[in-house]
Coordinates of C-alpha atoms and ligand atoms in Angstrom, one line a residue:
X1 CA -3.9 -35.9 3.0
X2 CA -6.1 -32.8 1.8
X3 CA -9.3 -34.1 1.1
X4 CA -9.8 -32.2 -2.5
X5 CA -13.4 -31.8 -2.0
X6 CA -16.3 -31.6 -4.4
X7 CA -15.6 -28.0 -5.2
X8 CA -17.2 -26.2 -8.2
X9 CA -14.1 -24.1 -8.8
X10 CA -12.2 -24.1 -11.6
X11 CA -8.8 -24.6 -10.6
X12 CA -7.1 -22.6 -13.1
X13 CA -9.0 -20.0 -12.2
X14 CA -7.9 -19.0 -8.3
X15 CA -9.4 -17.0 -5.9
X16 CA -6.8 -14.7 -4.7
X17 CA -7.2 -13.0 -1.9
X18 CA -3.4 -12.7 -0.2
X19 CA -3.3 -9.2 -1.4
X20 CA -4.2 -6.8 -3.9
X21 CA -0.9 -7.3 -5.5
X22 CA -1.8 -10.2 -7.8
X23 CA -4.1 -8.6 -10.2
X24 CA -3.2 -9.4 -13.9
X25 CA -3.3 -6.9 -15.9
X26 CA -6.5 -6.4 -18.2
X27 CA -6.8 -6.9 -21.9
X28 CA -7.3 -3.0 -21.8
X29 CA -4.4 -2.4 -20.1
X30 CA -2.0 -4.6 -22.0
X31 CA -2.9 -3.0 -25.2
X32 CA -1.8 0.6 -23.6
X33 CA 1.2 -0.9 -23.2
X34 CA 2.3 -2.0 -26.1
X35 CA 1.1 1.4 -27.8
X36 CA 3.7 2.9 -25.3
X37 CA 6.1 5.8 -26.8
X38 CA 9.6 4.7 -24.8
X39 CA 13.0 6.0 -24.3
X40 CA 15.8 5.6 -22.2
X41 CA 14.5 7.0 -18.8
X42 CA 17.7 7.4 -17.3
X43 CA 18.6 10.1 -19.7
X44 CA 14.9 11.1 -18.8
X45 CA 13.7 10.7 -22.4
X46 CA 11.0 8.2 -22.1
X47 CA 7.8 10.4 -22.9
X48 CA 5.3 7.8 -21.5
X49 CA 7.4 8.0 -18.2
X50 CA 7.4 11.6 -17.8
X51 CA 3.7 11.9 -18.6
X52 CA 3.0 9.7 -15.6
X53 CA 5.5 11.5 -13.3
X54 CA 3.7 15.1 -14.1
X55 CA 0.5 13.5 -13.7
X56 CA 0.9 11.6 -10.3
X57 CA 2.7 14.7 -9.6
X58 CA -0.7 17.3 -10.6
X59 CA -2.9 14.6 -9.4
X60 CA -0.9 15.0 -5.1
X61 CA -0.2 18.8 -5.5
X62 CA 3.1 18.4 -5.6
X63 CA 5.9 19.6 -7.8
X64 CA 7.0 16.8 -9.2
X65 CA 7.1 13.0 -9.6
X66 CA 9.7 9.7 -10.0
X67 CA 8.5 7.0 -11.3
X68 CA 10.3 3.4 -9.5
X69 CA 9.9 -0.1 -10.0
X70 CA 8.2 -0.6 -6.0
X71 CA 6.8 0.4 -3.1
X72 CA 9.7 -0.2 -0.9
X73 CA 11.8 1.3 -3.9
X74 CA 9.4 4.3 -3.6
X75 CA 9.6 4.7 0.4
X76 CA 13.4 3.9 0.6
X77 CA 14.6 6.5 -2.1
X78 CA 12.4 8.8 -0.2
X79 CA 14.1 8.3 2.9
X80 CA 17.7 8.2 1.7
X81 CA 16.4 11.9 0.2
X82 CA 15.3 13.3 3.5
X83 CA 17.8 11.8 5.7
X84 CA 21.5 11.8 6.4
X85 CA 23.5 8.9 8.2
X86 CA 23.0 9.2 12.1
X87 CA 19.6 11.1 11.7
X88 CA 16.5 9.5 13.0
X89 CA 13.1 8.9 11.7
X90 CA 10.4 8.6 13.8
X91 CA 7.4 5.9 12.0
X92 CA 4.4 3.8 13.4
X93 CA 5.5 0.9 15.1
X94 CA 3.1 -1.3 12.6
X95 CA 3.6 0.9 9.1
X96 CA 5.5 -1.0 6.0
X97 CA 8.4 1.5 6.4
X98 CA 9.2 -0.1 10.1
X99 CA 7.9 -3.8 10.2
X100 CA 8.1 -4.9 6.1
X101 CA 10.8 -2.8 4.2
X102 CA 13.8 -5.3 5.3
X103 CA 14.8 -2.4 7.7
X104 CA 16.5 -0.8 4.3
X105 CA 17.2 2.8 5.5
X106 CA 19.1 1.5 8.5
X107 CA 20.7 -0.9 6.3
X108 CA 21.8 1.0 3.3
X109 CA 21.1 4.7 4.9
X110 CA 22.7 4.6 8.7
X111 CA 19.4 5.9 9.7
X112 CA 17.7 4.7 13.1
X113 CA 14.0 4.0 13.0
X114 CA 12.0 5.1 16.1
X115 CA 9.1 3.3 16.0
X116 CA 5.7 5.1 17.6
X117 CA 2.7 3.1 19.5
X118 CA -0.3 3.3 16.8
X119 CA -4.1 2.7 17.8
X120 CA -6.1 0.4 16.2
X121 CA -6.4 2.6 12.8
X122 CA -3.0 3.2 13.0
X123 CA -3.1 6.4 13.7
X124 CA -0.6 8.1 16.3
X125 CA -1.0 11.3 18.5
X126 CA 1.0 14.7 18.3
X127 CA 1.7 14.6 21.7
X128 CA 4.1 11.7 20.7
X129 CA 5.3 12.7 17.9
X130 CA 6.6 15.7 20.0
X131 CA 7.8 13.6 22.8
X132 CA 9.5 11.4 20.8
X133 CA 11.6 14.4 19.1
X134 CA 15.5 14.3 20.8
X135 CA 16.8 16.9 22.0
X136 CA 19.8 19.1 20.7
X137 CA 22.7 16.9 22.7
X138 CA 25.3 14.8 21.2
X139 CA 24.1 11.4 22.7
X140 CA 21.3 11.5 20.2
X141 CA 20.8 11.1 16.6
X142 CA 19.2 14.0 14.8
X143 CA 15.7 13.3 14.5
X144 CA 15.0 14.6 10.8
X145 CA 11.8 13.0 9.7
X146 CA 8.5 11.3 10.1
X147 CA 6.7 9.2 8.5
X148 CA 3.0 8.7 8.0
X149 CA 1.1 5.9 6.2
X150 CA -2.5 5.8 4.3
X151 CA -4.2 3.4 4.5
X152 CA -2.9 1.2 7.0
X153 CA -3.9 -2.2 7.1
X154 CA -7.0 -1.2 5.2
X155 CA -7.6 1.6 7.9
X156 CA -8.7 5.4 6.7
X157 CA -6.8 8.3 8.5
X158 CA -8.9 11.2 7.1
X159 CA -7.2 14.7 6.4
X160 CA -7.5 16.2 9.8
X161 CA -5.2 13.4 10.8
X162 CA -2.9 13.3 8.6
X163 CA -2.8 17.2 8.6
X164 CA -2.5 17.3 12.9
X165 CA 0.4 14.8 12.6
X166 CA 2.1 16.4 9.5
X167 CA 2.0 19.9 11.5
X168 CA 3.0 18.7 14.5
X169 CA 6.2 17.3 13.1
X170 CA 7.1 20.4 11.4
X171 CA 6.5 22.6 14.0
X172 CA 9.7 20.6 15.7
X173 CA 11.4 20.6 12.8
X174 CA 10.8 17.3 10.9
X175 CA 9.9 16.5 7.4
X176 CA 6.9 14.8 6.6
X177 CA 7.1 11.8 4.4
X178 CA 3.5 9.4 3.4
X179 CA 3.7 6.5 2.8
X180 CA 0.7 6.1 0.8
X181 CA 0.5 3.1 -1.6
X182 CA -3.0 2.8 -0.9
X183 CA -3.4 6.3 -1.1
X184 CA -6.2 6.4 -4.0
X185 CA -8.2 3.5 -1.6
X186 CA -8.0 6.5 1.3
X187 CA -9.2 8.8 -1.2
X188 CA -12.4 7.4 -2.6
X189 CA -13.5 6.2 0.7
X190 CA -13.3 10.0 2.2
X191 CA -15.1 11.2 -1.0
X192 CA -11.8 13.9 -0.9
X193 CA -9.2 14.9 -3.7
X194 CA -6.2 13.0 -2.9
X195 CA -4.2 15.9 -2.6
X196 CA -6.1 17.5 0.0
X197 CA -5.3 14.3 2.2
X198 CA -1.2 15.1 1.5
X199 CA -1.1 19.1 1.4
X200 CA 0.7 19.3 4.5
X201 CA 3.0 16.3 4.3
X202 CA 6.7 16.9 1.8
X203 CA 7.0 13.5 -0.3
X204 CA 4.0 10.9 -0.9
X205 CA 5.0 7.5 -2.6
X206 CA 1.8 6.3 -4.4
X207 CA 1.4 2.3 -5.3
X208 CA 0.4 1.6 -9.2
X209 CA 0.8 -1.9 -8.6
X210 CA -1.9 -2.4 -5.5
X211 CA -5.5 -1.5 -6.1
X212 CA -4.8 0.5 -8.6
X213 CA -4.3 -3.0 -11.1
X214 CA -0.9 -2.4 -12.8
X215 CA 2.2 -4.7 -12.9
X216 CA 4.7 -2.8 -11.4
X217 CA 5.4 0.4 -10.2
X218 CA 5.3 3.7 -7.8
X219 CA 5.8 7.3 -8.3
X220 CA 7.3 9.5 -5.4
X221 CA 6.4 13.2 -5.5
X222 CA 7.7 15.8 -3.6
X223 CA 9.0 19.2 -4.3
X224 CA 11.4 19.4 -7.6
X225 CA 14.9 19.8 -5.3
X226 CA 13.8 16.7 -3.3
X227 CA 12.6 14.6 -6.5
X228 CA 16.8 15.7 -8.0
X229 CA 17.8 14.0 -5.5
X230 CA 15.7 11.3 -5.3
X231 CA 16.7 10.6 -9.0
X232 CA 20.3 10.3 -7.3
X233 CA 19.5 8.0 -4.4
X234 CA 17.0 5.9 -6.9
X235 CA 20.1 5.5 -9.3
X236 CA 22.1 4.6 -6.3
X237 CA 20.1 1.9 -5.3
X238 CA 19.8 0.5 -8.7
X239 CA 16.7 1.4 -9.4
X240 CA 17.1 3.7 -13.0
X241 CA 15.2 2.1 -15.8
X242 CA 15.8 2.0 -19.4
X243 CA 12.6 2.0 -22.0
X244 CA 10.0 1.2 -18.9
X245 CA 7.5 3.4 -20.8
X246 CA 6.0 0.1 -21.4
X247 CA 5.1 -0.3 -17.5
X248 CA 4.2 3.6 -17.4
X249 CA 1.5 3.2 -19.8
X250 CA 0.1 0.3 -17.5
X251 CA 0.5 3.0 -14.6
X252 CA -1.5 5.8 -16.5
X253 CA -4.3 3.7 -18.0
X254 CA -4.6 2.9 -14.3
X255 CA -5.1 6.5 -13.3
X256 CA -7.4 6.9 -16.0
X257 CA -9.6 4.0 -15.7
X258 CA -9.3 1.9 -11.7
X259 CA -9.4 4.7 -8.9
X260 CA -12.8 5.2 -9.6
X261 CA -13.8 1.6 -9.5
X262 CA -11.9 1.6 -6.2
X263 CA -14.9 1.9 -4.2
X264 CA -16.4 -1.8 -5.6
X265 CA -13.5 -3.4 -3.9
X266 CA -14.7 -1.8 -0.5
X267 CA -18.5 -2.9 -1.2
X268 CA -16.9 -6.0 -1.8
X269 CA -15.1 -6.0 1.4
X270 CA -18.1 -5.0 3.5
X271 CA -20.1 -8.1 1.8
X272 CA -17.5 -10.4 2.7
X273 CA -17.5 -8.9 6.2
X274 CA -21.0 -9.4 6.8
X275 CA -21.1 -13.2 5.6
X276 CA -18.3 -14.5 7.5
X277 CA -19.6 -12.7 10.6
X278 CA -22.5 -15.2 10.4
X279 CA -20.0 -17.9 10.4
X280 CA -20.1 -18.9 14.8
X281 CA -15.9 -19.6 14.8
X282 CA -15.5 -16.3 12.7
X283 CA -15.4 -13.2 14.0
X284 CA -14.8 -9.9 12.3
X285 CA -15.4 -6.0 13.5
X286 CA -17.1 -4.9 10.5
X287 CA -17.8 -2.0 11.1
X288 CA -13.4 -1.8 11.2
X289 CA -13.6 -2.5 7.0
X290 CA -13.0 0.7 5.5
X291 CA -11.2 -0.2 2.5
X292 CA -10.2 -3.4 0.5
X293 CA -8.9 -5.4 3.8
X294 CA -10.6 -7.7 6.0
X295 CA -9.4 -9.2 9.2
X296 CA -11.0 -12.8 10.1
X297 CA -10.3 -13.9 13.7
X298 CA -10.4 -17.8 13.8
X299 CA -9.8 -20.1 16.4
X300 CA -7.0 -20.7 17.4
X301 CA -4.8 -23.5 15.9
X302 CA -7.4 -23.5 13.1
X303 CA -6.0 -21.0 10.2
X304 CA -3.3 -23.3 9.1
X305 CA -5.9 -26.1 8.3
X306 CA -8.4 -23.6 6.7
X307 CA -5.9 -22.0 4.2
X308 CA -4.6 -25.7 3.5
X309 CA -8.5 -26.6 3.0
X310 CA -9.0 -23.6 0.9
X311 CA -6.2 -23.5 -1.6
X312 CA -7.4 -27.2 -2.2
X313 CA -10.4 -25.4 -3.9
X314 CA -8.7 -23.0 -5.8
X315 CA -8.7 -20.1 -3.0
X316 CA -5.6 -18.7 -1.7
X317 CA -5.6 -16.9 1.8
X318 CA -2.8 -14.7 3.1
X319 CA -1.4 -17.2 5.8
X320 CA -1.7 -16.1 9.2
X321 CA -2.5 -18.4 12.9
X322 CA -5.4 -16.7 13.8
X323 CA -5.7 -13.9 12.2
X324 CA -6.0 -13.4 8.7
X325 CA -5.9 -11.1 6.1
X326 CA -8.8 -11.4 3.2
X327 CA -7.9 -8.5 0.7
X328 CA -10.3 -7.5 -2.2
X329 CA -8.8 -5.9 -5.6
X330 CA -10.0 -5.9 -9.7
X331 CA -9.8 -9.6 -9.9
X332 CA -12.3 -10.5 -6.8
X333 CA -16.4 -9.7 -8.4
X334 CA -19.5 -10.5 -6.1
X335 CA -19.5 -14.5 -7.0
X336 CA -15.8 -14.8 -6.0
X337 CA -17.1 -13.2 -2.9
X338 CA -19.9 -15.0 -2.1
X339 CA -17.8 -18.1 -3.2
X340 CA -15.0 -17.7 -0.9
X341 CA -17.4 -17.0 1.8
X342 CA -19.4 -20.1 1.0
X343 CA -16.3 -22.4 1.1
X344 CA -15.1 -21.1 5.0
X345 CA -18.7 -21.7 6.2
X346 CA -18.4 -25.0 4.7
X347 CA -14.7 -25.6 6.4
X348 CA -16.0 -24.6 9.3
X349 CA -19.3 -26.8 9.1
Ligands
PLP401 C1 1.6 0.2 2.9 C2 2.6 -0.4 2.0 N1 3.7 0.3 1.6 C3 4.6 -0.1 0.8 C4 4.5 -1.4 0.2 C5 5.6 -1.9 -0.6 O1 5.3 -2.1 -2.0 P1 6.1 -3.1 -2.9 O2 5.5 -4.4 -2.6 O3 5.7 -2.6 -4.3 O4 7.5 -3.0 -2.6 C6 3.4 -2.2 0.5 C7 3.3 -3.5 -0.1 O5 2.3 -4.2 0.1 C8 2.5 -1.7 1.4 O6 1.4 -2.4 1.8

């Protein structure tokens, strides 16, 4: 039996910190959406749609934008755009596109994924990005494109490395494809236009639904052939929408109103951080938290108990044996914070 504990929390009120995926939207942001113009966005008439494709579009220097119901959506279409079957792509071993995406471009696309050893960032090297390039013999699929991610797990690559890796594959030929739902996260944190951290990449797939607070929804930009035919490959996978202005207007009041605010879930992070680290059976590289994500180290055999002893006081962990995942977003203030900190200090009292 879980002892239910004397907790102070409201139950209906969780502490959510699996990801930064279950934020609700606000007040704010409902009311945007029901003011939403719509159309039928397959014929490309919804105006609330195109609005938020020319802006995600202006806002990553790029020519223009498609707006899809996910991440995976976003990053899938992308890849079905950039690849034929038998061609490669060349990814790091621990990015979404390799270990989370149910393997959907080999799947659906014929296209092998070569995965690439990452560091603790999550950041690769040119050197094997080059290496890993095959050659011009028919034993070996075509290598045709790479892929980056920012942020991973939480981690900032900063535009030098995004820009080194991004050159490096050209120069042998690839194209360059970010995936960057937490792109606006990577942003803030560098203090650097987000579209100074993409120049040198071809298509970035930016999250809505993350950090960022809305329901649903990524835009892929690229140049205006490759979004045409992402528009084919997204109708292919079933992915056109009718009057989805609705969830636009939820993406744009976004723009407009959460990447700023961004930089409160990283305080928050970095607050969190520092009180678990005074927990003994905790242990945490703070000085890792650049973003919204923490990583908590417990003892072993002990992170199955302490999620089961948390959600009995209305806080929900990502699961994980030893190692979990504490992610802050727009729902997660300084007393959740402290809260949640409080209530592992007391598990582990
Ligand atoms: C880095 C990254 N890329 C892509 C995705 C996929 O997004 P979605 O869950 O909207 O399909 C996620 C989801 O968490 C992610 O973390």
């Amino acid at each position: 039996m879980i002892d239910q504990g004397a907790s102070k929390i409201n139950k209906s009120h969780y502490i959510d910190v699996r990801s930064d995926t279950v934020t609700k939207p606000t007040g704010a942001m409902r009311e945007a959406m029901v003011a939403a113009e719509v159309g039928d966005d397959v014929y490309g008439d919804d105006p609330t749609v195109n609005t938020l494709q020319k802006r995600v579009a202006l806002l990553l220097g790029k020519d223009a934008g498609l707006f899809v119901p996910s991440g995976t959506q976003s990053n899938l279409v992308a890849l079905l755009s950039h690849c034929q079957r038998g061609d490669e792509l060349l990814v790091g071993d621990c990015y979404h596109i390799h270990r989370y995406e149910a393997g959907g471009v080999s799947v659906l696309g014929g296209v092998m994924m070569e995965a690439i050893a990452t560091d603790h960032r999550g950041c690769m090297k040119a050197a094997q990005i080059v290496k890993a390039i095959k050659p011009d013999d028919l034993h070996c699929p075509i290598s045709r494109l790479l892929c980056l991610e920012n942020t991973v797990s939480g981690h900032v690559l900063d535009v030098a490395d995004i820009t080194t890796l991004a050159i490096a594959g050209k120069g042998c030929g690839l194209s360059v494809h970010l995936d960057g739902a937490r792109l606006m996260n990577a942003a803030i944190k560098l203090g650097v236009p987000a579209c100074d951290i993409v120049k040198a990449v071809d298509s970035v797939s930016l999250c809505l639904s993350k950090g960022l607070g809305a329901p649903a929804g990524s835009v892929l930009v690229g140049s205006n052939d490759f979004i045409t035919r992402a528009r084919r490959m997204r109708k292919l996978v079933g992915g056109g929408m009718r009057q989805v202005g609705i969830l636009a207007a939820a993406g744009l009041y976004a723009l407009d109103n959460h990447i700023e605010r961004l930089n409160q879930d990283h305080e928050h992070a970095i607050r969190l951080a520092e009180q678990l680290n005074k927990i003994n059976q905790v242990t945490i590289a703070v000085d890792q938290v650049d973003t919204n994500m923490v990583f908590m180290t417990v003892p072993d055999g002990s992170g199955v108990a302490l999620c089961e002893y948390l959600a009995a006081r209305g806080i929900l962990l990502g699961e994980g044996n030893n190692v979990i995942r504490l992610v802050t977003h727009l729902d997660i203030g300084v007393d959740e914070v402290d809260q949640l900190a409080a209530e592992i200090a007391n598990f582990f009292a």
